[in-house]
PDB file of C-alpha atoms in Angstrom:
ATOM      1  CA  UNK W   1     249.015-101.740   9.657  1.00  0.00           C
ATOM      2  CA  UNK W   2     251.820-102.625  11.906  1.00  0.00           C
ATOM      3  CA  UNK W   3     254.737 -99.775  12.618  1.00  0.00           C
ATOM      4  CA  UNK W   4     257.965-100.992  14.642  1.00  0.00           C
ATOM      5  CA  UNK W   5     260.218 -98.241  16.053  1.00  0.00           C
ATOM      6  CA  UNK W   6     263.368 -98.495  18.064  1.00  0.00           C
ATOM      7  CA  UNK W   7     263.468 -95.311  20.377  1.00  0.00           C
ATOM      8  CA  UNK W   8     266.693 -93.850  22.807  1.00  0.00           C
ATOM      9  CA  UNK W   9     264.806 -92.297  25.052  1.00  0.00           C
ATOM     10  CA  UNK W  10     265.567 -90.767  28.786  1.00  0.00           C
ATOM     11  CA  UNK W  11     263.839 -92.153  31.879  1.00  0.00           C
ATOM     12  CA  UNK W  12     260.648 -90.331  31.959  1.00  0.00           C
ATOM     13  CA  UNK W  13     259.218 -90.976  28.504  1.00  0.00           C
ATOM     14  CA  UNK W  14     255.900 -92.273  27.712  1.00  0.00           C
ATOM     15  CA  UNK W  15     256.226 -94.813  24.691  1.00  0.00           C
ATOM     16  CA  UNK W  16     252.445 -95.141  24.683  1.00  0.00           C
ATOM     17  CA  UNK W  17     251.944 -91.095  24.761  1.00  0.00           C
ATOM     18  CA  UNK W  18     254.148 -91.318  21.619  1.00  0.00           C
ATOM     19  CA  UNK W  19     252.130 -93.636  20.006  1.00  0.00           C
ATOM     20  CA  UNK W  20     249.136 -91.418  20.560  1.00  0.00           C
ATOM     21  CA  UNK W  21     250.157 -88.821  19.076  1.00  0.00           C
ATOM     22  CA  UNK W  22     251.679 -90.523  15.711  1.00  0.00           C
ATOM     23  CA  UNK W  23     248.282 -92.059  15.795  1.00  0.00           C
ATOM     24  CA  UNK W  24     246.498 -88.587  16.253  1.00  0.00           C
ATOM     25  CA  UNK W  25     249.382 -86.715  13.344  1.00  0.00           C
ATOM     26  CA  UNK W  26     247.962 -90.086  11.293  1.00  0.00           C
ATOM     27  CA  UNK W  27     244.465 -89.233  11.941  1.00  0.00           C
ATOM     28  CA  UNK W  28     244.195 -92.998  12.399  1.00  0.00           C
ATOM     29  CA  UNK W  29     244.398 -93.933  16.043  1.00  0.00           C
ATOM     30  CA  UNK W  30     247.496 -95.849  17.469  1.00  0.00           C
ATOM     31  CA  UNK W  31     248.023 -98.375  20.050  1.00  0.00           C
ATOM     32  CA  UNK W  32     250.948-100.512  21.616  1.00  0.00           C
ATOM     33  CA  UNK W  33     251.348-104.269  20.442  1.00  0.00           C
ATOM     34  CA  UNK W  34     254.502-105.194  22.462  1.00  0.00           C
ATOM     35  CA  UNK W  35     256.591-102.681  24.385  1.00  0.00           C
ATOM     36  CA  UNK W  36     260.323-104.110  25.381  1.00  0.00           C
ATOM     37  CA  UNK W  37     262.573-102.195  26.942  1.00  0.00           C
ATOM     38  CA  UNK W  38     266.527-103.490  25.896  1.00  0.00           C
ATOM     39  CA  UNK W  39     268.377-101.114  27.759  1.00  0.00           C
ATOM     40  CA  UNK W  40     268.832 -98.571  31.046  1.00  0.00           C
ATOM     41  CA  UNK W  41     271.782 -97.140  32.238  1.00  0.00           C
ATOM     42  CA  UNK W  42     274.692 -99.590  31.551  1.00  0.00           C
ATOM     43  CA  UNK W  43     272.619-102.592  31.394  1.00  0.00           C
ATOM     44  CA  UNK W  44     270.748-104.158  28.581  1.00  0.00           C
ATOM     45  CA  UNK W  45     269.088-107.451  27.543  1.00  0.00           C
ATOM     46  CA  UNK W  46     272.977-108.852  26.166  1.00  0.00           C
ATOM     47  CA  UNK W  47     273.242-109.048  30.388  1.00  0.00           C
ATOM     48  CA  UNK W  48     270.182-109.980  30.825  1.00  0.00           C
ATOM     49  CA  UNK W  49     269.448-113.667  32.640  1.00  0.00           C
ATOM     50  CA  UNK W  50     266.977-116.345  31.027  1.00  0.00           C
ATOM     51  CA  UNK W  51     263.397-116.503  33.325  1.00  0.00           C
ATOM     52  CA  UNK W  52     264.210-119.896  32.768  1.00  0.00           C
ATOM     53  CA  UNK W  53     267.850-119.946  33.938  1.00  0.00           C
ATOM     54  CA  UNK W  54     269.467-122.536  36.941  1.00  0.00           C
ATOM     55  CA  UNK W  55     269.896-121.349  40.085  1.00  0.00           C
ATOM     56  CA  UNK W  56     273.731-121.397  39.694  1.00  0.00           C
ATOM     57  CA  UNK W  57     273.282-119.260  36.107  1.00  0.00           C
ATOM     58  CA  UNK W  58     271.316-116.779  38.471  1.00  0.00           C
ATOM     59  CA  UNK W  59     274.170-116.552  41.248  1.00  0.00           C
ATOM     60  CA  UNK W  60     277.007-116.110  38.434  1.00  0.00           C
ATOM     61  CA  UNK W  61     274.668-113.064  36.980  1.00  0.00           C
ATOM     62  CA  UNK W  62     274.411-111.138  40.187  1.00  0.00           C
ATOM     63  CA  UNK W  63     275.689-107.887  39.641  1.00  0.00           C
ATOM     64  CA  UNK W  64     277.703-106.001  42.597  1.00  0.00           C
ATOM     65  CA  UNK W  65     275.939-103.059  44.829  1.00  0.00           C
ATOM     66  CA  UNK W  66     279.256-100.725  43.615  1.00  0.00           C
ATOM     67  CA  UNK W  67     278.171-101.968  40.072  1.00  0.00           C
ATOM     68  CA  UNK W  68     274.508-101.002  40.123  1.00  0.00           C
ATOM     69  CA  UNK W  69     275.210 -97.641  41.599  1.00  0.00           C
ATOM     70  CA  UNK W  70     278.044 -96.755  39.250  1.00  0.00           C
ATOM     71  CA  UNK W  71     276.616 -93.145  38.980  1.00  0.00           C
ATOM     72  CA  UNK W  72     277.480 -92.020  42.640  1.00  0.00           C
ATOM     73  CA  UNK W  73     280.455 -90.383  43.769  1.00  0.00           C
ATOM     74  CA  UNK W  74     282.581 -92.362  45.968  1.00  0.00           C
ATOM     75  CA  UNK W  75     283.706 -91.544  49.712  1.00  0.00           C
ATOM     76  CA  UNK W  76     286.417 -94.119  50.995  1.00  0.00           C
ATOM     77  CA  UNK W  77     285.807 -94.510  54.522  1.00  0.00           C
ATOM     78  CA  UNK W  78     289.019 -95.181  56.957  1.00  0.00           C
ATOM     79  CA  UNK W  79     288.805 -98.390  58.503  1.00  0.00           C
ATOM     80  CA  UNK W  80     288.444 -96.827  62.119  1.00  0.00           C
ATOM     81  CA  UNK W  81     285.428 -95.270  61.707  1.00  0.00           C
ATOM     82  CA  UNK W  82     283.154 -97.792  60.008  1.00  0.00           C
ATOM     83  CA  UNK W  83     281.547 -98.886  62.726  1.00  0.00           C
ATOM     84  CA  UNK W  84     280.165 -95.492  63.217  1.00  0.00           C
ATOM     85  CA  UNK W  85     277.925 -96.008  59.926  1.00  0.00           C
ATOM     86  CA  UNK W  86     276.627 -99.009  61.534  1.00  0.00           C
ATOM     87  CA  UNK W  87     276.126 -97.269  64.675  1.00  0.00           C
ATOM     88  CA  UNK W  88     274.202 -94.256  62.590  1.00  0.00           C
ATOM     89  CA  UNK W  89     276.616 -91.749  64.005  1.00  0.00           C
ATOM     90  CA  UNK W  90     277.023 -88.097  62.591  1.00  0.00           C
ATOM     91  CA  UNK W  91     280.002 -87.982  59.985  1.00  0.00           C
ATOM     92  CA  UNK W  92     283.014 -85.800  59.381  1.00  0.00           C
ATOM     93  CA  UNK W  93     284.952 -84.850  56.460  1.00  0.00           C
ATOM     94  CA  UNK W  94     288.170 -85.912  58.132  1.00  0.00           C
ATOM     95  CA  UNK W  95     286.417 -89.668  58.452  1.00  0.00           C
ATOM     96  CA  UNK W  96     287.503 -90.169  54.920  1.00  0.00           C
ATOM     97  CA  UNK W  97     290.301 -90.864  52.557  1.00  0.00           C
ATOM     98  CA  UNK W  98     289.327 -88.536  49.566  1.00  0.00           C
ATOM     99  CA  UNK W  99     288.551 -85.200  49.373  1.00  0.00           C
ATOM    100  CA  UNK W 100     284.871 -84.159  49.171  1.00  0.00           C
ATOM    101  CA  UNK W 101     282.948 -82.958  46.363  1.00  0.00           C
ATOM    102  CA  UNK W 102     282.321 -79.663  45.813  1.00  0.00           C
ATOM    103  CA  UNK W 103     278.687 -79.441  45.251  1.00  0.00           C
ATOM    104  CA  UNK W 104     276.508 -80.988  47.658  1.00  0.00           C
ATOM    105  CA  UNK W 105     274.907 -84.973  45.952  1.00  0.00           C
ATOM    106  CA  UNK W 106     274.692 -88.469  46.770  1.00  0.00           C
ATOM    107  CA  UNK W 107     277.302 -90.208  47.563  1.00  0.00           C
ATOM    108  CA  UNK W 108     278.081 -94.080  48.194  1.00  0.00           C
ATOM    109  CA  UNK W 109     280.270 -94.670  51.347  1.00  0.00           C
ATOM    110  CA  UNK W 110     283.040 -97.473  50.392  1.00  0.00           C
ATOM    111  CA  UNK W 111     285.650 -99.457  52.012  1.00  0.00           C
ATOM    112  CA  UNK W 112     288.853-100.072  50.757  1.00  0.00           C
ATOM    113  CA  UNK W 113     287.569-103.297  49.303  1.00  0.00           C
ATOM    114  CA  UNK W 114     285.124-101.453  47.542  1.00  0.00           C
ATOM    115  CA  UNK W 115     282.114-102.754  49.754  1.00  0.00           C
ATOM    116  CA  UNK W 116     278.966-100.264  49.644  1.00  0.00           C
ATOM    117  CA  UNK W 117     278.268 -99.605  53.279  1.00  0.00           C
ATOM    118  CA  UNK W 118     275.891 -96.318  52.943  1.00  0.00           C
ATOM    119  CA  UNK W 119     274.118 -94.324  50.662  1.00  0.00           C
ATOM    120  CA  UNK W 120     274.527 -90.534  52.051  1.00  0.00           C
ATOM    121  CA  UNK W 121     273.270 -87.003  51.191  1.00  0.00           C
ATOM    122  CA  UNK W 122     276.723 -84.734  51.179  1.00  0.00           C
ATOM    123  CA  UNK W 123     275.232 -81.079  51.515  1.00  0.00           C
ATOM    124  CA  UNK W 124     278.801 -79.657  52.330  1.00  0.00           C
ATOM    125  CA  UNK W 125     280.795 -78.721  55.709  1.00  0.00           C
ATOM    126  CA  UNK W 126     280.408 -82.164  57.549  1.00  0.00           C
ATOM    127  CA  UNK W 127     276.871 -82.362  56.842  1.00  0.00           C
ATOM    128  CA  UNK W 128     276.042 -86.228  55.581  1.00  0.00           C
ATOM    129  CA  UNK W 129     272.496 -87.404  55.799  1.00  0.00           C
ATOM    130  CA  UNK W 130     272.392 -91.066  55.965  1.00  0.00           C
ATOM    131  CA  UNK W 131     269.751 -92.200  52.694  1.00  0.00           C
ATOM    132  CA  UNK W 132     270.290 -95.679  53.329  1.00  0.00           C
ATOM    133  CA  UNK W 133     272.694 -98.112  55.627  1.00  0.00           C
ATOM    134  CA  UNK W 134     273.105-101.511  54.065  1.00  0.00           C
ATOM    135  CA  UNK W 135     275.334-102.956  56.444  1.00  0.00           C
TER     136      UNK W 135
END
């Protein structure tokens, strides 16, 4: 009575649609016993920390801000105008160390230590919409 499937699947599914319609092709009726999700992006339950782990187990698991958002493009900011983020002050090309992408996305602002300062819209031309400032 019992069916156990192991899906890859892109953000955006519904596991319990899916079991509604094998239960409708199997004229039966279907229902979720245990849904458990092992893996997003780069991270999956091999990384994953115990509910029942020690506060010093849960410090050495923190994963890095640059880490978590692997998937944006990177814009090295030049020391000198850092403060400007902080300061929410419109942004220039010429402000950073790389050249800029060609298609307008979301970036992550860096230092040269590879500290996540900003989270900006790049639509192109010196136009930078600040999503989010985290320092």
């Amino acid at each position: 009575p019992l069916l156990e499937l192991e899906l890859h699947v892109w953000s955006g599914t519904y596991i319990r649609s899916i079991a509604n319609d094998i239960g409708e092709k199997l004229k039966c009726g279907c229902h979720l016993v245990e849904l458990k999700r092992t893996k997003i992006g780069d991270f999956d339950l091999n990384s994953a920390v115990s509910i029942d782990a020690s506060s010093e187990e849960l410090i050495n698991s923190f994963i890095s801000v640059y880490k978590v958002l692997y998937k944006l493009t990177n814009l090295i900011i030049k020391n000198e105008y850092k403060d400007y983020i902080t300061h929410g002050r419109n942004l220039k090309n010429k402000y950073f160390k790389n050249k800029m992408p060609d298609s307008p996305l979301l970036c992550k602002i860096i230092d040269e230590n590879y500290n996540v300062l900003a989270i900006v819209e790049y639509n192109g031309d010196d136009n930078f919409k600040y999503k989010k400032v985290l320092i």
